[in-house]
mmCIF file of C-alpha atoms in Angstrom:
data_model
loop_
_atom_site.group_PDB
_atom_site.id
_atom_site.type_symbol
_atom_site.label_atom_id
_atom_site.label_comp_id
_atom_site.label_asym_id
_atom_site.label_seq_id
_atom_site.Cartn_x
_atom_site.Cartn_y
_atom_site.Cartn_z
ATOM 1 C CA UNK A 1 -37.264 27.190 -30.524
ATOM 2 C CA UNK A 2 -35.280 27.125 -27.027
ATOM 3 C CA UNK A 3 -33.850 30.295 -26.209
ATOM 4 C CA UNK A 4 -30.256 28.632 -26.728
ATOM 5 C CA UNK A 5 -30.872 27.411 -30.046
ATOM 6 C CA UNK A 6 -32.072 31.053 -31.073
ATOM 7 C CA UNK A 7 -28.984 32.218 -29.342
ATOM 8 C CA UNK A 8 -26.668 29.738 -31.331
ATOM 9 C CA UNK A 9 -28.727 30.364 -34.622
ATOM 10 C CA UNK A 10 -27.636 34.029 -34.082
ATOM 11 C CA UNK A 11 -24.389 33.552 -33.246
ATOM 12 C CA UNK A 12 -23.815 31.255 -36.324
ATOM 13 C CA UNK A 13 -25.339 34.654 -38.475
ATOM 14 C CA UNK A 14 -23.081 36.975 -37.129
ATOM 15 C CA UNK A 15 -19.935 34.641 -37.427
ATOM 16 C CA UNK A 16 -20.812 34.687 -41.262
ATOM 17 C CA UNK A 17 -21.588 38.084 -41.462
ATOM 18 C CA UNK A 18 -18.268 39.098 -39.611
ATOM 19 C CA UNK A 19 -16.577 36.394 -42.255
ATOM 20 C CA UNK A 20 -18.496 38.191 -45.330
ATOM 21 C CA UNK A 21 -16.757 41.529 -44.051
ATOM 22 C CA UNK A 22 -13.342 39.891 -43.400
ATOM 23 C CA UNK A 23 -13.010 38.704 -47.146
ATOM 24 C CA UNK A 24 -14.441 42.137 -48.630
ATOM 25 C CA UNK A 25 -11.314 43.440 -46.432
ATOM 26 C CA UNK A 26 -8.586 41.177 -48.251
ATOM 27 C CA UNK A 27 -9.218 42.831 -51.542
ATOM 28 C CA UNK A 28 -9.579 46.611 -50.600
ATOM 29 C CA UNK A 29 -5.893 45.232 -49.096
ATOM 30 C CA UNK A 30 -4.403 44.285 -52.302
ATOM 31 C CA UNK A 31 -5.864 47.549 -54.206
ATOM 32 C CA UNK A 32 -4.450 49.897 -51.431
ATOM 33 C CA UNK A 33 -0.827 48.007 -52.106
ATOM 34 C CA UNK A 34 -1.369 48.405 -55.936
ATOM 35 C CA UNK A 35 -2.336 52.203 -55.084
ATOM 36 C CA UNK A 36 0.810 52.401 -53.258
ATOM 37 C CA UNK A 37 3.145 51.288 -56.116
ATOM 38 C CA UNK A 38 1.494 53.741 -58.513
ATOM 39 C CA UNK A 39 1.036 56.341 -55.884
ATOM 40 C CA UNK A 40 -2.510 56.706 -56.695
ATOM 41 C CA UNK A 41 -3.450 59.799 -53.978
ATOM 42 C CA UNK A 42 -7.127 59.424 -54.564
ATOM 43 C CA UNK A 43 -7.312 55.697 -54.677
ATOM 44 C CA UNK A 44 -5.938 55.585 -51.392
ATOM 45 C CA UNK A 45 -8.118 58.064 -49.734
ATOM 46 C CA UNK A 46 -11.151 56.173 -51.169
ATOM 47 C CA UNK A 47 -9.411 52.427 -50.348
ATOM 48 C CA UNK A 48 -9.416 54.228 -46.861
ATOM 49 C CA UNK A 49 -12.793 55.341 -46.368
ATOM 50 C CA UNK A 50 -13.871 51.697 -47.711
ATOM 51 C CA UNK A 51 -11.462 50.242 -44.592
ATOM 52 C CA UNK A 52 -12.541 52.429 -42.137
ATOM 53 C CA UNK A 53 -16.116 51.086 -42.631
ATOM 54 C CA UNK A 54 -15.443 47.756 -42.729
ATOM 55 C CA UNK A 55 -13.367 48.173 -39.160
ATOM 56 C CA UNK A 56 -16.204 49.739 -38.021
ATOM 57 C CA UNK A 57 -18.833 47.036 -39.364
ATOM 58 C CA UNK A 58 -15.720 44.415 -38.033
ATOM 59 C CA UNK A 59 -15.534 46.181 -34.497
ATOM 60 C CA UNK A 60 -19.339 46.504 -34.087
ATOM 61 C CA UNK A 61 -19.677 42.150 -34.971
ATOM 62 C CA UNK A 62 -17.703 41.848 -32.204
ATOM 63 C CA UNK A 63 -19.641 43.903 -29.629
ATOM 64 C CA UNK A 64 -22.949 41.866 -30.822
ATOM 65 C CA UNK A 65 -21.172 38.752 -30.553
ATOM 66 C CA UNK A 66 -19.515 39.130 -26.962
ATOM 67 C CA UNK A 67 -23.536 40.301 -26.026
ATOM 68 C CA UNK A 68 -24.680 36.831 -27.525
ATOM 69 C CA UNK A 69 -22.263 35.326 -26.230
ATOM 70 C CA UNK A 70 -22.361 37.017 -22.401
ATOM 71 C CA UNK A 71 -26.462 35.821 -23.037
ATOM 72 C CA UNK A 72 -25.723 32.287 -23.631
ATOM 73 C CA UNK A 73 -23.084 31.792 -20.652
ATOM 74 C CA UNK A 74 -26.190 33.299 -18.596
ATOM 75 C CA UNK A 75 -28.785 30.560 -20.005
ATOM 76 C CA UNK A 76 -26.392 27.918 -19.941
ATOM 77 C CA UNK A 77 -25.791 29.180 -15.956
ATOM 78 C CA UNK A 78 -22.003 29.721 -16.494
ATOM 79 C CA UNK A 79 -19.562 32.102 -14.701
ATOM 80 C CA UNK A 80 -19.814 35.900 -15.487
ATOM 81 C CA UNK A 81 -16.480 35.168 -17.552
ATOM 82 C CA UNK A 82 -16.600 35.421 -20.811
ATOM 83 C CA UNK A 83 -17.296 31.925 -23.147
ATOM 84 C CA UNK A 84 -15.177 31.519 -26.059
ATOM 85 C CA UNK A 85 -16.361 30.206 -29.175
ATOM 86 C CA UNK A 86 -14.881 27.041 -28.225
ATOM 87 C CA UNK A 87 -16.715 26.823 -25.091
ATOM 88 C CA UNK A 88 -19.751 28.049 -26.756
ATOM 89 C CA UNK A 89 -19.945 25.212 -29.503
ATOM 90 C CA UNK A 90 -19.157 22.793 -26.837
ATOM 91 C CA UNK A 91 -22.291 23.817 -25.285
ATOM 92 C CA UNK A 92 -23.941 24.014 -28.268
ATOM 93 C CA UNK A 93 -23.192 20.630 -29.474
ATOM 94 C CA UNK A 94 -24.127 19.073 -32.282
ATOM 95 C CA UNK A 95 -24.298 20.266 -36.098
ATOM 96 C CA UNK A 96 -24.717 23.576 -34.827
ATOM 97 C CA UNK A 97 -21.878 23.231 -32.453
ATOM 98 C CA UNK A 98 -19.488 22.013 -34.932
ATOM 99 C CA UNK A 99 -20.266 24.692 -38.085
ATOM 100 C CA UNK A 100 -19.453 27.225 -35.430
ATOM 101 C CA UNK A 101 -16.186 25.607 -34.805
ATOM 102 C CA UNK A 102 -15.646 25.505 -38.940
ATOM 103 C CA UNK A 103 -16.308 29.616 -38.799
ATOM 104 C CA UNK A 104 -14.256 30.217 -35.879
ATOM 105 C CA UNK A 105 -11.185 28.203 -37.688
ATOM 106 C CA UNK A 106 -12.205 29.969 -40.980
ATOM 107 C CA UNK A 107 -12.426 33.450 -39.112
ATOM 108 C CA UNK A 108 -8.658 32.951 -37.517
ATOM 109 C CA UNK A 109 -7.764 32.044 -41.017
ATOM 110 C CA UNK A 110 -8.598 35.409 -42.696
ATOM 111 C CA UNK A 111 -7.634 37.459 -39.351
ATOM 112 C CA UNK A 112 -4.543 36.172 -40.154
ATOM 113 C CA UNK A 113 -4.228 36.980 -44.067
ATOM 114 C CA UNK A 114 -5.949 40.318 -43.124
ATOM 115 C CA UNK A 115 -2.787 41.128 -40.486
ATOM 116 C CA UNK A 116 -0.624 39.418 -43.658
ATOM 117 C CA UNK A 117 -1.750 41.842 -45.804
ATOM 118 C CA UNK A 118 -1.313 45.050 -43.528
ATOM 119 C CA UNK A 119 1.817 44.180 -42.243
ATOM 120 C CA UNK A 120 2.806 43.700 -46.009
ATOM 121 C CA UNK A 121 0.720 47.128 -47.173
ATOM 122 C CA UNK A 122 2.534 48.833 -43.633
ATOM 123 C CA UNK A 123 5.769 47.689 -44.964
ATOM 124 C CA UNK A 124 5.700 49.123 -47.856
ATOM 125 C CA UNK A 125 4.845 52.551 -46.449
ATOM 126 C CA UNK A 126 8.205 52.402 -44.042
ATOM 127 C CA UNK A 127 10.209 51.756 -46.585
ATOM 128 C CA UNK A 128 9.012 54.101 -49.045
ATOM 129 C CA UNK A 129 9.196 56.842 -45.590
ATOM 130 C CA UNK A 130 12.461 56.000 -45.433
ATOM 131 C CA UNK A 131 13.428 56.588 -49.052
ATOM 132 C CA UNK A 132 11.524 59.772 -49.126
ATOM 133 C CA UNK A 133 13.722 61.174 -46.062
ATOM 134 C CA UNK A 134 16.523 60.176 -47.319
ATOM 135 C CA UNK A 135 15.860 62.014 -50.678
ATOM 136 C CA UNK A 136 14.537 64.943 -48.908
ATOM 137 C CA UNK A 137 18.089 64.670 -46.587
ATOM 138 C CA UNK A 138 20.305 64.341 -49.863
ATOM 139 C CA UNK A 139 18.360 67.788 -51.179
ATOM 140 C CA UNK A 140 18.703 69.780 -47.437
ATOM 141 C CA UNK A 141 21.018 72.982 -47.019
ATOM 142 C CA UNK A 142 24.621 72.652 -46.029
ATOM 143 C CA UNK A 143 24.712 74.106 -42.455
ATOM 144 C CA UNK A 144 28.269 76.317 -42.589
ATOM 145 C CA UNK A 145 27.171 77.070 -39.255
ATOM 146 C CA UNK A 146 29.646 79.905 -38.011
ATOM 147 C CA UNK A 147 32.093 78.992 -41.108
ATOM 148 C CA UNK A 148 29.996 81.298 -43.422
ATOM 149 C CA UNK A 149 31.155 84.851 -41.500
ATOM 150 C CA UNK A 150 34.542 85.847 -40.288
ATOM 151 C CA UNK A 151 35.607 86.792 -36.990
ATOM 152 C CA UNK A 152 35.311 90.217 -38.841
ATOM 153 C CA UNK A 153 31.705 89.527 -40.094
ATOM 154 C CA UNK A 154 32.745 89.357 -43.916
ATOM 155 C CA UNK A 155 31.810 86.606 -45.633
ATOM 156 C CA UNK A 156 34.533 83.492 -46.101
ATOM 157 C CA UNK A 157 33.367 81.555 -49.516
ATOM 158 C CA UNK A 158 29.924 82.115 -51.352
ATOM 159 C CA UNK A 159 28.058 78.503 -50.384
ATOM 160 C CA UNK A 160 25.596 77.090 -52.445
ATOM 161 C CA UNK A 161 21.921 76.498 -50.805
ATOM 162 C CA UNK A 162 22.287 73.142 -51.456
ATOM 163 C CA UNK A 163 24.580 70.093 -51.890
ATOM 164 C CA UNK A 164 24.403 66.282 -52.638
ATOM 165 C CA UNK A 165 27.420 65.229 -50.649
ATOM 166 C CA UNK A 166 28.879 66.706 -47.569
ATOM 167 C CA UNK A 167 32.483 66.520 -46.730
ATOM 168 C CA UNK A 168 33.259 65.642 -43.333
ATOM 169 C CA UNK A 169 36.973 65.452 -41.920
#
């Protein structure tokens, strides 16, 4: 087998591999947004350490696959730059060539649901941020700043710690 083909071979494994990893993401996705509505603490944490190894997994795919790829510009005598997958099955040709086209469209497809789903799962998070500070706010202490003493240092009114509305003006 000509060094190319092996090269093209293995860069048609590791596309599907890196695929394989991009769908086990889209799930652990929709369970982390599930244990966000409940507010499932532990789910989360374990959701999380699931993620974290797939990005890792994800991230080390793509090192392998710029090497294969830097290797196959080199045999096919091409600039230093790097080849895109484009370029690559273009090179390729072929049946080869044009499955590796198929997983590159299929791999921008679920890079895309995978940001979907984050942006969706990151979402949620802000708001519910957002909602928490402003029920922490509503619960805060009333600052009587230098109302609370007299100019004689005896105390004006007896505040309470705490207050749901503040009147202003």
């Amino acid at each position: 087998m000509p060094a190319t083909r092996a090269g093209s071979v293995s860069l048609l494994t590791l596309l599907e591999h890196e695929s394989r990893s991009l769908r086990e993401l889209l799930p652990l996705l929709s369970a982390e947004r599930e244990a966000l509505r409940t507010r499932s603490a532990q789910k989360l944490l374990t959701l999380h350490h699931k993620k974290l190894s797939l990005f890792e997994t994800l991230r080390d795919f793509e090192a392998q696959r710029e090497l294969l790829l830097a290797d196959l510009a080199a045999q096919w005598s091409l600039a230093t730059r790097a080849v895109t997958l484009a370029e690559a099955a273009e090179q390729i040709g072929g049946e080869e060539g044009r499955r590796l086209l198929e997983i590159r469209e299929t791999l921008r497809e679920l890079v895309d649901q995978v940001r979907d789903e984050s942006a969706l799962n990151r979402q949620i998070v802000e708001v519910s941020a957002t909602v928490l500070d402003q029920c922490l706010s509503v619960r805060s202490p009333v600052d009587m700043g230098e109302q609370l003493y007299s100019a004689f240092g005896t105390p004006q009114s007896s505040a309470p710690e705490a207050a749901l509305l503040r009147r202003r003006g």
